[in-house]
Structure formats: C-alpha cells, structure tokens
Amino acid sequence: MSRCCINPSILSADFANLEAEFARIATADAAHVDVMDNHFVPNLTLGLAVVERLQKISPIPLDIHLMIQDPDRWGRAYAEVGCDSVTFHAEAATAPIRLARELRSAGSKAGLAIRPATAVEPYLDLLPEIDMLLVMTVEPGFGGQKFLDVTLPKIRRAAEAIKAGGGQVALQVDGGVTEETIVRAAEAGADVFVAGSSVYGASDPAAAIAALREAATNAS
C-alpha cells in the first residue's frame, strides 16, 4: 500500500467564510484551489490577490490549479507567493517546459494537467520536468460533476509511464471523487485525489477526509 494524499477542493467551500472553511480541512494533505478566468473554462473564481491571502491563513499547503489562458504569463506569480504546488494545463501553455522550470525555480512544485479528452502520450517526455501530472476526471470548470470512468485507462497508462521513469511524479485526479470512485482511481494508479463536494458536503469533513484516504490507501 502506498501513501495517498487527499486535497479537498475549496470550490465546494463557502466563499464568504474561507478562513473557517480552511480550518474544516486542516487534516487534509493540501487545499486544492481552482483559479478560473472564464476564458479557458466557462467559470470565474478567484485570482492572485485572494490566493496570496489564503496562503497566509491556510493551515495546510496550497495546491493551485490554474484553469486559465496564458499560464506562461501568470503562473510564476502563484509560486512566488509561496504556494506549495502550481498546476497548469497542457492545452493552455505555450512553453510548458519553460513554465515548469520557472515554477520550480520560484520554489513551487510544478504540475501539468490534461483534460479528459486530451491524450497523455504526447506529454510523457515531460515527466522529468514536473512533480505532478493531473488527469482531469471531469471537464474542468465546475464542481459536483460525475466521475468519468473513460479516463481510467489513461490513468493506468500514465501510472505505468511514471513507474517506468522511477516513480518520482505524483499522479493526481480531479473530479467526481467519492469513497466509491476513489477506489477505481487508486487501483488505476492515482495517488493524489481532489475531492470537493464529498468533503465539504459531509457533516464531518475530517471524517470524510479520513475515509477517502483509507479507501484509496487500501486500493492502491
């Protein structure tokens, strides 16, 4: 059994009381923060100024997911404010290797994300340049969607490639993660799980986090 990380998505939190909402997930491994610009995805959330403030009050590391156009221009700033990891989309980046190196040089882990319909194979050569590969298990932009099982073969192929390369890259999934679907994702090889409504919709988020972590660990 391998170590599995649970990163609750604050997209499902109460945005009017975020400091208290962060406290509710203090037992998680990191807080997943979705930055959306209403261009790359049809939704608008928050930006750098809010993330910088969240970085100061969060009891756990911030896992930033940039769902924006032109991450080459904006990505480094999120690393510079102290975020633990910054993930950008392969479909949006012009120079992904350069951006990944900039994020790392600024002190952040670098993550590369791909949408459900994006093939992983063209990006496997980039694994030495990143710390995490994010396979979206729903279409990015909105929370509360159902897990897409069609992504499982891609997760398996990504996991095999990571293992062949020495296993130094985390494999994250994001979208529709529940106690049921996390088992399938973990069996496919994922080890970092973004869960939104299944954590924040629970009466006891800490218990939900523990249950997800146990389910994933037992399945991995």
GROMACS .gro file of C-alpha atoms in nm:
model
  220
    1MET     CA    1   0.000   0.000   0.000
    2SER     CA    2   0.130   0.345  -0.091
    3ARG     CA    3   0.071   0.683   0.068
    4CYS     CA    4  -0.236   0.854  -0.077
    5CYS     CA    5  -0.298   1.226  -0.046
    6ILE     CA    6  -0.636   1.394  -0.015
    7ASN     CA    7  -0.658   1.754  -0.139
    8PRO     CA    8  -1.009   1.894  -0.082
    9SER     CA    9  -1.121   2.149  -0.338
   10ILE     CA   10  -1.233   2.480  -0.193
   11LEU     CA   11  -1.453   2.523  -0.499
   12SER     CA   12  -1.716   2.349  -0.284
   13ALA     CA   13  -1.647   2.567   0.022
   14ASP     CA   14  -1.836   2.872   0.148
   15PHE     CA   15  -1.650   3.158  -0.020
   16ALA     CA   16  -1.794   3.406   0.230
   17ASN     CA   17  -1.608   3.236   0.517
   18LEU     CA   18  -1.296   3.084   0.370
   19GLU     CA   19  -1.074   3.101   0.679
   20ALA     CA   20  -1.323   2.887   0.870
   21GLU     CA   21  -1.362   2.658   0.568
   22PHE     CA   22  -0.987   2.601   0.559
   23ALA     CA   23  -0.993   2.509   0.927
   24ARG     CA   24  -1.251   2.238   0.849
   25ILE     CA   25  -1.000   2.059   0.622
   26ALA     CA   26  -0.690   2.101   0.839
   27THR     CA   27  -0.635   1.723   0.842
   28ALA     CA   28  -0.601   1.708   0.464
   29ASP     CA   29  -0.269   1.695   0.282
   30ALA     CA   30  -0.330   2.020   0.092
   31ALA     CA   31  -0.608   2.254  -0.013
   32HIS     CA   32  -0.685   2.244  -0.384
   33VAL     CA   33  -0.751   2.595  -0.513
   34ASP     CA   34  -0.910   2.632  -0.857
   35VAL     CA   35  -0.818   2.952  -1.037
   36MET     CA   36  -1.058   3.005  -1.329
   37ASP     CA   37  -1.065   3.301  -1.568
   38ASN     CA   38  -1.396   3.250  -1.758
   39HIS     CA   39  -1.194   3.203  -2.078
   40PHE     CA   40  -1.014   2.869  -2.062
   41VAL     CA   41  -1.316   2.738  -1.871
   42PRO     CA   42  -1.669   2.888  -1.854
   43ASN     CA   43  -1.643   2.990  -1.489
   44LEU     CA   44  -1.478   3.264  -1.284
   45THR     CA   45  -1.343   3.204  -0.935
   46LEU     CA   46  -1.054   3.389  -0.774
   47GLY     CA   47  -0.715   3.526  -0.863
   48LEU     CA   48  -0.368   3.600  -0.734
   49ALA     CA   49  -0.461   3.858  -0.467
   50VAL     CA   50  -0.703   3.618  -0.297
   51VAL     CA   51  -0.462   3.325  -0.327
   52GLU     CA   52  -0.186   3.531  -0.167
   53ARG     CA   53  -0.413   3.598   0.129
   54LEU     CA   54  -0.522   3.234   0.151
   55GLN     CA   55  -0.158   3.129   0.154
   56LYS     CA   56  -0.111   3.332   0.472
   57ILE     CA   57  -0.409   3.188   0.662
   58SER     CA   58  -0.418   2.827   0.540
   59PRO     CA   59  -0.318   2.558   0.795
   60ILE     CA   60  -0.213   2.328   0.508
   61PRO     CA   61  -0.022   2.375   0.181
   62LEU     CA   62  -0.198   2.521  -0.122
   63ASP     CA   63  -0.231   2.310  -0.436
   64ILE     CA   64  -0.308   2.564  -0.709
   65HIS     CA   65  -0.486   2.452  -1.027
   66LEU     CA   66  -0.466   2.716  -1.299
   67MET     CA   67  -0.758   2.681  -1.538
   68ILE     CA   68  -0.663   2.995  -1.726
   69GLN     CA   69  -0.542   3.114  -2.061
   70ASP     CA   70  -0.178   3.219  -2.080
   71PRO     CA   71  -0.044   3.039  -1.772
   72ASP     CA   72   0.302   3.115  -1.914
   73ARG     CA   73   0.244   3.477  -1.814
   74TRP     CA   74   0.069   3.431  -1.479
   75GLY     CA   75   0.188   3.101  -1.336
   76ARG     CA   76   0.516   3.207  -1.178
   77ALA     CA   77   0.345   3.467  -0.958
   78TYR     CA   78   0.150   3.193  -0.778
   79ALA     CA   79   0.475   3.016  -0.696
   80GLU     CA   80   0.633   3.339  -0.577
   81VAL     CA   81   0.363   3.398  -0.312
   82GLY     CA   82   0.457   3.065  -0.153
   83CYS     CA   83   0.209   2.811  -0.294
   84ASP     CA   84   0.332   2.455  -0.248
   85SER     CA   85   0.236   2.343  -0.598
   86VAL     CA   86   0.112   2.513  -0.913
   87THR     CA   87  -0.051   2.311  -1.189
   88PHE     CA   88  -0.117   2.449  -1.537
   89HIS     CA   89  -0.297   2.297  -1.834
   90ALA     CA   90  -0.108   2.146  -2.123
   91GLU     CA   91  -0.381   2.273  -2.356
   92ALA     CA   92  -0.318   2.634  -2.248
   93ALA     CA   93   0.059   2.655  -2.207
   94THR     CA   94   0.276   2.775  -2.493
   95ALA     CA   95   0.609   2.666  -2.343
   96PRO     CA   96   0.533   2.404  -2.077
   97ILE     CA   97   0.894   2.307  -2.007
   98ARG     CA   98   0.999   2.666  -1.954
   99LEU     CA   99   0.698   2.731  -1.732
  100ALA     CA  100   0.760   2.419  -1.523
  101ARG     CA  101   1.120   2.524  -1.470
  102GLU     CA  102   1.012   2.875  -1.372
  103LEU     CA  103   0.769   2.736  -1.114
  104ARG     CA  104   1.037   2.512  -0.967
  105SER     CA  105   1.293   2.793  -0.958
  106ALA     CA  106   1.041   3.008  -0.771
  107GLY     CA  107   1.008   2.739  -0.502
  108SER     CA  108   0.691   2.558  -0.607
  109LYS     CA  109   0.629   2.208  -0.730
  110ALA     CA  110   0.525   2.209  -1.096
  111GLY     CA  111   0.214   2.026  -1.213
  112LEU     CA  112   0.083   1.956  -1.563
  113ALA     CA  113  -0.291   1.899  -1.616
  114ILE     CA  114  -0.477   1.742  -1.907
  115ARG     CA  115  -0.848   1.743  -1.981
  116PRO     CA  116  -1.046   1.416  -2.011
  117ALA     CA  117  -1.022   1.407  -2.392
  118THR     CA  118  -0.652   1.504  -2.408
  119ALA     CA  119  -0.416   1.214  -2.474
  120VAL     CA  120  -0.140   1.170  -2.217
  121GLU     CA  121   0.118   1.020  -2.453
  122PRO     CA  122   0.239   1.350  -2.608
  123TYR     CA  123   0.334   1.473  -2.261
  124LEU     CA  124   0.510   1.170  -2.115
  125ASP     CA  125   0.851   1.302  -2.222
  126LEU     CA  126   0.787   1.599  -1.992
  127LEU     CA  127   0.768   1.384  -1.677
  128PRO     CA  128   1.127   1.468  -1.570
  129GLU     CA  129   1.030   1.837  -1.577
  130ILE     CA  130   0.728   1.813  -1.347
  131ASP     CA  131   0.642   1.699  -0.997
  132MET     CA  132   0.279   1.607  -1.061
  133LEU     CA  133   0.058   1.501  -1.351
  134LEU     CA  134  -0.311   1.583  -1.313
  135VAL     CA  135  -0.557   1.378  -1.515
  136MET     CA  136  -0.894   1.551  -1.505
  137THR     CA  137  -1.174   1.303  -1.442
  138VAL     CA  138  -1.443   1.559  -1.530
  139GLU     CA  139  -1.447   1.851  -1.769
  140PRO     CA  140  -1.278   2.139  -1.583
  141GLY     CA  141  -1.484   2.439  -1.480
  142PHE     CA  142  -1.749   2.328  -1.232
  143GLY     CA  143  -1.773   2.117  -0.918
  144GLY     CA  144  -2.026   1.844  -0.847
  145GLN     CA  145  -1.979   1.652  -1.173
  146LYS     CA  146  -1.978   1.272  -1.202
  147PHE     CA  147  -1.650   1.084  -1.234
  148LEU     CA  148  -1.572   0.985  -1.595
  149ASP     CA  149  -1.468   0.619  -1.599
  150VAL     CA  150  -1.347   0.667  -1.956
  151THR     CA  151  -1.038   0.833  -1.804
  152LEU     CA  152  -0.930   0.520  -1.613
  153PRO     CA  153  -0.727   0.363  -1.898
  154LYS     CA  154  -0.540   0.692  -1.937
  155ILE     CA  155  -0.467   0.700  -1.563
  156ARG     CA  156  -0.327   0.346  -1.589
  157ARG     CA  157  -0.103   0.439  -1.883
  158ALA     CA  158   0.020   0.748  -1.701
  159ALA     CA  159   0.091   0.545  -1.385
  160GLU     CA  160   0.287   0.288  -1.586
  161ALA     CA  161   0.495   0.563  -1.750
  162ILE     CA  162   0.565   0.726  -1.414
  163LYS     CA  163   0.672   0.393  -1.265
  164ALA     CA  164   0.898   0.325  -1.561
  165GLY     CA  165   1.061   0.662  -1.509
  166GLY     CA  166   1.139   0.599  -1.145
  167GLY     CA  167   0.810   0.691  -0.980
  168GLN     CA  168   0.909   1.042  -0.876
  169VAL     CA  169   0.599   1.213  -1.020
  170ALA     CA  170   0.269   1.226  -0.830
  171LEU     CA  171  -0.043   1.128  -1.025
  172GLN     CA  172  -0.344   1.339  -0.932
  173VAL     CA  173  -0.708   1.301  -1.031
  174ASP     CA  174  -0.968   1.574  -1.001
  175GLY     CA  175  -1.344   1.546  -1.043
  176GLY     CA  176  -1.621   1.330  -0.905
  177VAL     CA  177  -1.405   1.176  -0.633
  178THR     CA  178  -1.612   0.988  -0.374
  179GLU     CA  179  -1.549   0.689  -0.148
  180GLU     CA  180  -1.662   0.472  -0.439
  181THR     CA  181  -1.478   0.632  -0.730
  182ILE     CA  182  -1.155   0.689  -0.539
  183VAL     CA  183  -1.111   0.312  -0.524
  184ARG     CA  184  -1.118   0.281  -0.902
  185ALA     CA  185  -0.882   0.574  -0.946
  186ALA     CA  186  -0.638   0.438  -0.687
  187GLU     CA  187  -0.647   0.091  -0.845
  188ALA     CA  188  -0.559   0.258  -1.177
  189GLY     CA  189  -0.251   0.416  -1.015
  190ALA     CA  190  -0.350   0.763  -0.894
  191ASP     CA  191  -0.211   0.871  -0.557
  192VAL     CA  192  -0.332   1.229  -0.510
  193PHE     CA  193  -0.707   1.291  -0.504
  194VAL     CA  194  -0.900   1.616  -0.530
  195ALA     CA  195  -1.237   1.590  -0.358
  196GLY     CA  196  -1.482   1.877  -0.333
  197SER     CA  197  -1.845   1.808  -0.253
  198SER     CA  198  -1.768   1.469  -0.096
  199VAL     CA  199  -1.566   1.652   0.171
  200TYR     CA  200  -1.739   1.988   0.210
  201GLY     CA  201  -2.082   1.830   0.171
  202ALA     CA  202  -2.017   1.597   0.464
  203SER     CA  203  -2.131   1.680   0.817
  204ASP     CA  204  -1.779   1.598   0.938
  205PRO     CA  205  -1.516   1.693   0.674
  206ALA     CA  206  -1.232   1.546   0.882
  207ALA     CA  207  -1.407   1.209   0.893
  208ALA     CA  208  -1.475   1.229   0.519
  209ILE     CA  209  -1.107   1.300   0.452
  210ALA     CA  210  -1.004   1.004   0.668
  211ALA     CA  211  -1.250   0.773   0.493
  212LEU     CA  212  -1.130   0.878   0.148
  213ARG     CA  213  -0.766   0.835   0.247
  214GLU     CA  214  -0.832   0.488   0.389
  215ALA     CA  215  -1.029   0.378   0.082
  216ALA     CA  216  -0.756   0.497  -0.154
  217THR     CA  217  -0.472   0.353   0.051
  218ASN     CA  218  -0.638   0.012   0.074
  219ALA     CA  219  -0.697   0.009  -0.302
  220SER     CA  220  -0.350   0.120  -0.407
   0.00000   0.00000   0.00000
